[in-house]
Amino acid sequence: MAEIKDPENTIIMTLKDGDVMIALLPDVAPKHSERMKELARAGAYDNVCFHRVIEGFMAQSGDVENGNMENNFNLRRAGTGGSDLPDLPAEFSKLPHDRGTLGAARSQNPNSANSQFFINFKDNHFLNGQYTVYGRVISGMEHVDKIMRGEPPANPDRMIKVVVAADVA
């Protein structure tokens, strides 16, 4: 497990195979980093499925409106919603979409990111400058690699629990 240098900006995501530690990048994408912490602290990401998982590309999750597998779950609708918070403006940077980076999912509108995100399985540099990078997996990428594939997966995996490291006693 990686050393947590900044607990206030580190997310611990519990998956079926173990914990994934994500270092948020508030210096690069402050609004996106803050949104992830706000939703994690509200418990909004708990039990939310990975609704779009493409081999050799990425795993997408974070639809807190339609993706909660314990609350009015509808797999066909997962991926179509966000949170009840306003959409975020794009925070594009020079950071590349490398393996293990966290990108903000959005519609065609660059300023439409809300709660959904994806974790890159490999370097996906064709996304550079088009999607906000706001975090990086610092440990547990082997657990991300085991997420069930599909669009949507027949039996999707979920984020069991998502917390801010600073809040863990």
PDB file of C-alpha atoms in Angstrom:
ATOM      1  CA  MET A   1       0.000   0.000   0.000  1.00  0.00           C
ATOM      2  CA  ALA A   2       1.304   3.439  -0.939  1.00  0.00           C
ATOM      3  CA  GLU A   3       2.199   6.014   1.653  1.00  0.00           C
ATOM      4  CA  ILE A   4      -0.485   8.688   1.948  1.00  0.00           C
ATOM      5  CA  LYS A   5       1.255  12.047   1.726  1.00  0.00           C
ATOM      6  CA  ASP A   6      -1.897  14.229   1.737  1.00  0.00           C
ATOM      7  CA  PRO A   7      -4.826  12.496   3.495  1.00  0.00           C
ATOM      8  CA  GLU A   8      -7.211  15.374   2.726  1.00  0.00           C
ATOM      9  CA  ASN A   9      -6.645  14.802  -0.997  1.00  0.00           C
ATOM     10  CA  THR A  10      -6.504  11.015  -1.046  1.00  0.00           C
ATOM     11  CA  ILE A  11      -9.508   8.817  -1.834  1.00  0.00           C
ATOM     12  CA  ILE A  12      -9.765   5.227  -0.611  1.00  0.00           C
ATOM     13  CA  MET A  13     -12.074   3.239  -2.871  1.00  0.00           C
ATOM     14  CA  THR A  14     -12.947  -0.244  -1.657  1.00  0.00           C
ATOM     15  CA  LEU A  15     -13.546  -2.757  -4.456  1.00  0.00           C
ATOM     16  CA  LYS A  16     -14.344  -6.476  -4.166  1.00  0.00           C
ATOM     17  CA  ASP A  17     -10.658  -7.375  -4.486  1.00  0.00           C
ATOM     18  CA  GLY A  18      -9.237  -4.673  -2.191  1.00  0.00           C
ATOM     19  CA  ASP A  19      -8.612  -0.983  -1.650  1.00  0.00           C
ATOM     20  CA  VAL A  20      -7.594   1.466  -4.358  1.00  0.00           C
ATOM     21  CA  MET A  21      -5.816   4.637  -3.237  1.00  0.00           C
ATOM     22  CA  ILE A  22      -6.288   7.680  -5.449  1.00  0.00           C
ATOM     23  CA  ALA A  23      -4.266  10.856  -5.019  1.00  0.00           C
ATOM     24  CA  LEU A  24      -6.430  13.775  -6.099  1.00  0.00           C
ATOM     25  CA  LEU A  25      -4.788  16.674  -7.931  1.00  0.00           C
ATOM     26  CA  PRO A  26      -6.324  19.839  -6.445  1.00  0.00           C
ATOM     27  CA  ASP A  27      -3.483  21.982  -7.803  1.00  0.00           C
ATOM     28  CA  VAL A  28      -4.440  20.901 -11.349  1.00  0.00           C
ATOM     29  CA  ALA A  29      -8.225  20.461 -11.092  1.00  0.00           C
ATOM     30  CA  PRO A  30      -9.475  22.008  -7.833  1.00  0.00           C
ATOM     31  CA  LYS A  31     -13.217  21.898  -8.616  1.00  0.00           C
ATOM     32  CA  HIS A  32     -13.188  18.244  -9.720  1.00  0.00           C
ATOM     33  CA  SER A  33     -11.063  17.213  -6.727  1.00  0.00           C
ATOM     34  CA  GLU A  34     -13.399  19.030  -4.341  1.00  0.00           C
ATOM     35  CA  ARG A  35     -16.479  17.430  -5.964  1.00  0.00           C
ATOM     36  CA  MET A  36     -15.105  13.920  -5.528  1.00  0.00           C
ATOM     37  CA  LYS A  37     -14.383  14.598  -1.846  1.00  0.00           C
ATOM     38  CA  GLU A  38     -17.835  16.127  -1.336  1.00  0.00           C
ATOM     39  CA  LEU A  39     -19.615  13.121  -2.874  1.00  0.00           C
ATOM     40  CA  ALA A  40     -17.368  10.636  -1.036  1.00  0.00           C
ATOM     41  CA  ARG A  41     -18.070  12.360   2.283  1.00  0.00           C
ATOM     42  CA  ALA A  42     -21.814  12.222   1.571  1.00  0.00           C
ATOM     43  CA  GLY A  43     -21.567   8.464   0.900  1.00  0.00           C
ATOM     44  CA  ALA A  44     -22.895   9.085  -2.610  1.00  0.00           C
ATOM     45  CA  TYR A  45     -20.344   6.802  -4.319  1.00  0.00           C
ATOM     46  CA  ASP A  46     -20.976   3.827  -2.009  1.00  0.00           C
ATOM     47  CA  ASN A  47     -22.455   0.842  -3.919  1.00  0.00           C
ATOM     48  CA  VAL A  48     -22.288   2.645  -7.293  1.00  0.00           C
ATOM     49  CA  CYS A  49     -21.570   0.272 -10.180  1.00  0.00           C
ATOM     50  CA  PHE A  50     -18.947   0.380 -12.896  1.00  0.00           C
ATOM     51  CA  HIS A  51     -21.413   0.684 -15.785  1.00  0.00           C
ATOM     52  CA  ARG A  52     -18.959   0.956 -18.693  1.00  0.00           C
ATOM     53  CA  VAL A  53     -15.761  -1.071 -18.602  1.00  0.00           C
ATOM     54  CA  ILE A  54     -13.864  -1.470 -21.859  1.00  0.00           C
ATOM     55  CA  GLU A  55     -10.917  -3.880 -22.079  1.00  0.00           C
ATOM     56  CA  GLY A  56      -7.683  -2.049 -22.882  1.00  0.00           C
ATOM     57  CA  PHE A  57      -9.315   1.348 -22.341  1.00  0.00           C
ATOM     58  CA  MET A  58     -10.988   2.306 -19.053  1.00  0.00           C
ATOM     59  CA  ALA A  59     -13.495   1.602 -16.258  1.00  0.00           C
ATOM     60  CA  GLN A  60     -16.259   4.185 -15.782  1.00  0.00           C
ATOM     61  CA  SER A  61     -18.390   4.723 -12.675  1.00  0.00           C
ATOM     62  CA  GLY A  62     -19.815   7.495 -10.530  1.00  0.00           C
ATOM     63  CA  ASP A  63     -23.450   7.787 -11.658  1.00  0.00           C
ATOM     64  CA  VAL A  64     -24.770   8.474  -8.163  1.00  0.00           C
ATOM     65  CA  GLU A  65     -28.289   9.066  -9.495  1.00  0.00           C
ATOM     66  CA  ASN A  66     -28.832   5.771 -11.365  1.00  0.00           C
ATOM     67  CA  GLY A  67     -25.863   3.562 -10.503  1.00  0.00           C
ATOM     68  CA  ASN A  68     -26.396   2.779  -6.811  1.00  0.00           C
ATOM     69  CA  MET A  69     -26.872  -0.987  -6.738  1.00  0.00           C
ATOM     70  CA  GLU A  70     -28.644  -0.770  -3.343  1.00  0.00           C
ATOM     71  CA  ASN A  71     -31.085   2.037  -4.189  1.00  0.00           C
ATOM     72  CA  ASN A  72     -33.509   2.015  -7.184  1.00  0.00           C
ATOM     73  CA  PHE A  73     -30.827   0.433  -9.385  1.00  0.00           C
ATOM     74  CA  ASN A  74     -31.515   0.212 -13.104  1.00  0.00           C
ATOM     75  CA  LEU A  75     -28.539  -1.043 -15.118  1.00  0.00           C
ATOM     76  CA  ARG A  76     -29.992   0.355 -18.365  1.00  0.00           C
ATOM     77  CA  ARG A  77     -30.070   3.861 -16.862  1.00  0.00           C
ATOM     78  CA  ALA A  78     -26.658   3.640 -15.177  1.00  0.00           C
ATOM     79  CA  GLY A  79     -24.342   6.100 -16.870  1.00  0.00           C
ATOM     80  CA  THR A  80     -27.089   8.576 -17.784  1.00  0.00           C
ATOM     81  CA  GLY A  81     -27.116  10.572 -14.545  1.00  0.00           C
ATOM     82  CA  GLY A  82     -25.002  12.563 -12.174  1.00  0.00           C
ATOM     83  CA  SER A  83     -25.540  14.124  -8.785  1.00  0.00           C
ATOM     84  CA  ASP A  84     -27.917  16.865  -7.693  1.00  0.00           C
ATOM     85  CA  LEU A  85     -24.975  19.298  -7.707  1.00  0.00           C
ATOM     86  CA  PRO A  86     -24.298  21.630 -10.651  1.00  0.00           C
ATOM     87  CA  ASP A  87     -22.084  20.520 -13.533  1.00  0.00           C
ATOM     88  CA  LEU A  88     -18.419  21.499 -13.391  1.00  0.00           C
ATOM     89  CA  PRO A  89     -16.427  23.627 -15.827  1.00  0.00           C
ATOM     90  CA  ALA A  90     -13.645  21.810 -17.669  1.00  0.00           C
ATOM     91  CA  GLU A  91     -10.252  21.984 -15.959  1.00  0.00           C
ATOM     92  CA  PHE A  92      -8.074  20.781 -18.824  1.00  0.00           C
ATOM     93  CA  SER A  93      -4.334  20.592 -18.220  1.00  0.00           C
ATOM     94  CA  LYS A  94      -1.148  19.275 -19.788  1.00  0.00           C
ATOM     95  CA  LEU A  95      -1.347  16.095 -17.666  1.00  0.00           C
ATOM     96  CA  PRO A  96      -1.588  13.053 -19.932  1.00  0.00           C
ATOM     97  CA  HIS A  97      -4.230  10.338 -19.600  1.00  0.00           C
ATOM     98  CA  ASP A  98      -1.740   7.700 -18.472  1.00  0.00           C
ATOM     99  CA  ARG A  99      -2.517   4.286 -16.984  1.00  0.00           C
ATOM    100  CA  GLY A 100      -4.106   4.780 -13.575  1.00  0.00           C
ATOM    101  CA  THR A 101      -5.186   8.382 -14.049  1.00  0.00           C
ATOM    102  CA  LEU A 102      -8.681   9.480 -13.115  1.00  0.00           C
ATOM    103  CA  GLY A 103     -10.593  11.400 -15.769  1.00  0.00           C
ATOM    104  CA  ALA A 104     -13.870  13.281 -15.536  1.00  0.00           C
ATOM    105  CA  ALA A 105     -16.598  11.692 -17.658  1.00  0.00           C
ATOM    106  CA  ARG A 106     -18.865  14.144 -19.454  1.00  0.00           C
ATOM    107  CA  SER A 107     -21.216  14.574 -22.406  1.00  0.00           C
ATOM    108  CA  GLN A 108     -20.237  16.352 -25.641  1.00  0.00           C
ATOM    109  CA  ASN A 109     -20.280  19.621 -23.674  1.00  0.00           C
ATOM    110  CA  PRO A 110     -16.803  20.100 -22.130  1.00  0.00           C
ATOM    111  CA  ASN A 111     -18.430  21.791 -19.111  1.00  0.00           C
ATOM    112  CA  SER A 112     -20.824  18.939 -18.279  1.00  0.00           C
ATOM    113  CA  ALA A 113     -18.771  16.785 -15.874  1.00  0.00           C
ATOM    114  CA  ASN A 114     -20.639  16.122 -12.646  1.00  0.00           C
ATOM    115  CA  SER A 115     -20.043  12.930 -10.648  1.00  0.00           C
ATOM    116  CA  GLN A 116     -18.964  10.309 -13.187  1.00  0.00           C
ATOM    117  CA  PHE A 117     -15.326   9.447 -13.744  1.00  0.00           C
ATOM    118  CA  PHE A 118     -13.142   6.830 -15.385  1.00  0.00           C
ATOM    119  CA  ILE A 119      -9.870   5.144 -14.520  1.00  0.00           C
ATOM    120  CA  ASN A 120      -7.568   4.466 -17.469  1.00  0.00           C
ATOM    121  CA  PHE A 121      -6.402   0.849 -17.886  1.00  0.00           C
ATOM    122  CA  LYS A 122      -3.583   2.009 -20.172  1.00  0.00           C
ATOM    123  CA  ASP A 123      -2.101   5.207 -21.564  1.00  0.00           C
ATOM    124  CA  ASN A 124      -4.938   6.842 -23.522  1.00  0.00           C
ATOM    125  CA  HIS A 125      -3.208   9.936 -24.828  1.00  0.00           C
ATOM    126  CA  PHE A 126      -5.853  10.512 -27.515  1.00  0.00           C
ATOM    127  CA  LEU A 127      -7.973  11.870 -24.601  1.00  0.00           C
ATOM    128  CA  ASN A 128      -5.359  14.488 -23.637  1.00  0.00           C
ATOM    129  CA  GLY A 129      -6.744  18.016 -23.505  1.00  0.00           C
ATOM    130  CA  GLN A 130     -10.332  16.796 -23.954  1.00  0.00           C
ATOM    131  CA  TYR A 131     -11.162  15.375 -20.509  1.00  0.00           C
ATOM    132  CA  THR A 132     -10.115  16.704 -17.112  1.00  0.00           C
ATOM    133  CA  VAL A 133      -7.477  14.622 -15.312  1.00  0.00           C
ATOM    134  CA  TYR A 134      -7.935  15.061 -11.565  1.00  0.00           C
ATOM    135  CA  GLY A 135      -6.436  12.045  -9.840  1.00  0.00           C
ATOM    136  CA  ARG A 136      -3.994   9.181 -10.058  1.00  0.00           C
ATOM    137  CA  VAL A 137      -4.113   5.665  -8.602  1.00  0.00           C
ATOM    138  CA  ILE A 138      -1.163   5.351  -6.217  1.00  0.00           C
ATOM    139  CA  SER A 139      -1.901   1.793  -5.105  1.00  0.00           C
ATOM    140  CA  GLY A 140      -4.402  -0.945  -5.885  1.00  0.00           C
ATOM    141  CA  MET A 141      -4.375  -0.681  -9.683  1.00  0.00           C
ATOM    142  CA  GLU A 142      -4.315  -4.499  -9.735  1.00  0.00           C
ATOM    143  CA  HIS A 143      -7.830  -4.359  -8.212  1.00  0.00           C
ATOM    144  CA  VAL A 144      -9.012  -1.929 -10.901  1.00  0.00           C
ATOM    145  CA  ASP A 145      -7.666  -4.329 -13.526  1.00  0.00           C
ATOM    146  CA  LYS A 146     -10.055  -7.025 -12.197  1.00  0.00           C
ATOM    147  CA  ILE A 147     -13.263  -4.982 -12.647  1.00  0.00           C
ATOM    148  CA  MET A 148     -15.866  -6.899 -14.726  1.00  0.00           C
ATOM    149  CA  ARG A 149     -15.836  -5.809 -18.381  1.00  0.00           C
ATOM    150  CA  GLY A 150     -18.875  -4.794 -20.436  1.00  0.00           C
ATOM    151  CA  GLU A 151     -21.012  -1.903 -21.698  1.00  0.00           C
ATOM    152  CA  PRO A 152     -22.732  -2.532 -19.344  1.00  0.00           C
ATOM    153  CA  PRO A 153     -21.256  -5.608 -17.687  1.00  0.00           C
ATOM    154  CA  ALA A 154     -23.763  -8.443 -17.187  1.00  0.00           C
ATOM    155  CA  ASN A 155     -22.825  -8.547 -13.489  1.00  0.00           C
ATOM    156  CA  PRO A 156     -21.235  -5.168 -12.776  1.00  0.00           C
ATOM    157  CA  ASP A 157     -18.737  -4.582 -10.017  1.00  0.00           C
ATOM    158  CA  ARG A 158     -19.288  -1.714  -7.622  1.00  0.00           C
ATOM    159  CA  MET A 159     -17.444   0.709  -5.427  1.00  0.00           C
ATOM    160  CA  ILE A 160     -18.305  -0.834  -2.064  1.00  0.00           C
ATOM    161  CA  LYS A 161     -17.189   2.225  -0.115  1.00  0.00           C
ATOM    162  CA  VAL A 162     -15.462   5.482  -1.043  1.00  0.00           C
ATOM    163  CA  VAL A 163     -13.927   7.697   1.653  1.00  0.00           C
ATOM    164  CA  VAL A 164     -11.475  10.567   2.039  1.00  0.00           C
ATOM    165  CA  ALA A 165      -8.369   9.216   3.804  1.00  0.00           C
ATOM    166  CA  ALA A 166      -8.377  12.152   6.267  1.00  0.00           C
ATOM    167  CA  ASP A 167     -11.762  10.946   7.571  1.00  0.00           C
ATOM    168  CA  VAL A 168     -10.573   7.421   8.421  1.00  0.00           C
ATOM    169  CA  ALA A 169      -9.658   7.057  12.073  1.00  0.00           C
TER     170      ALA A 169
END
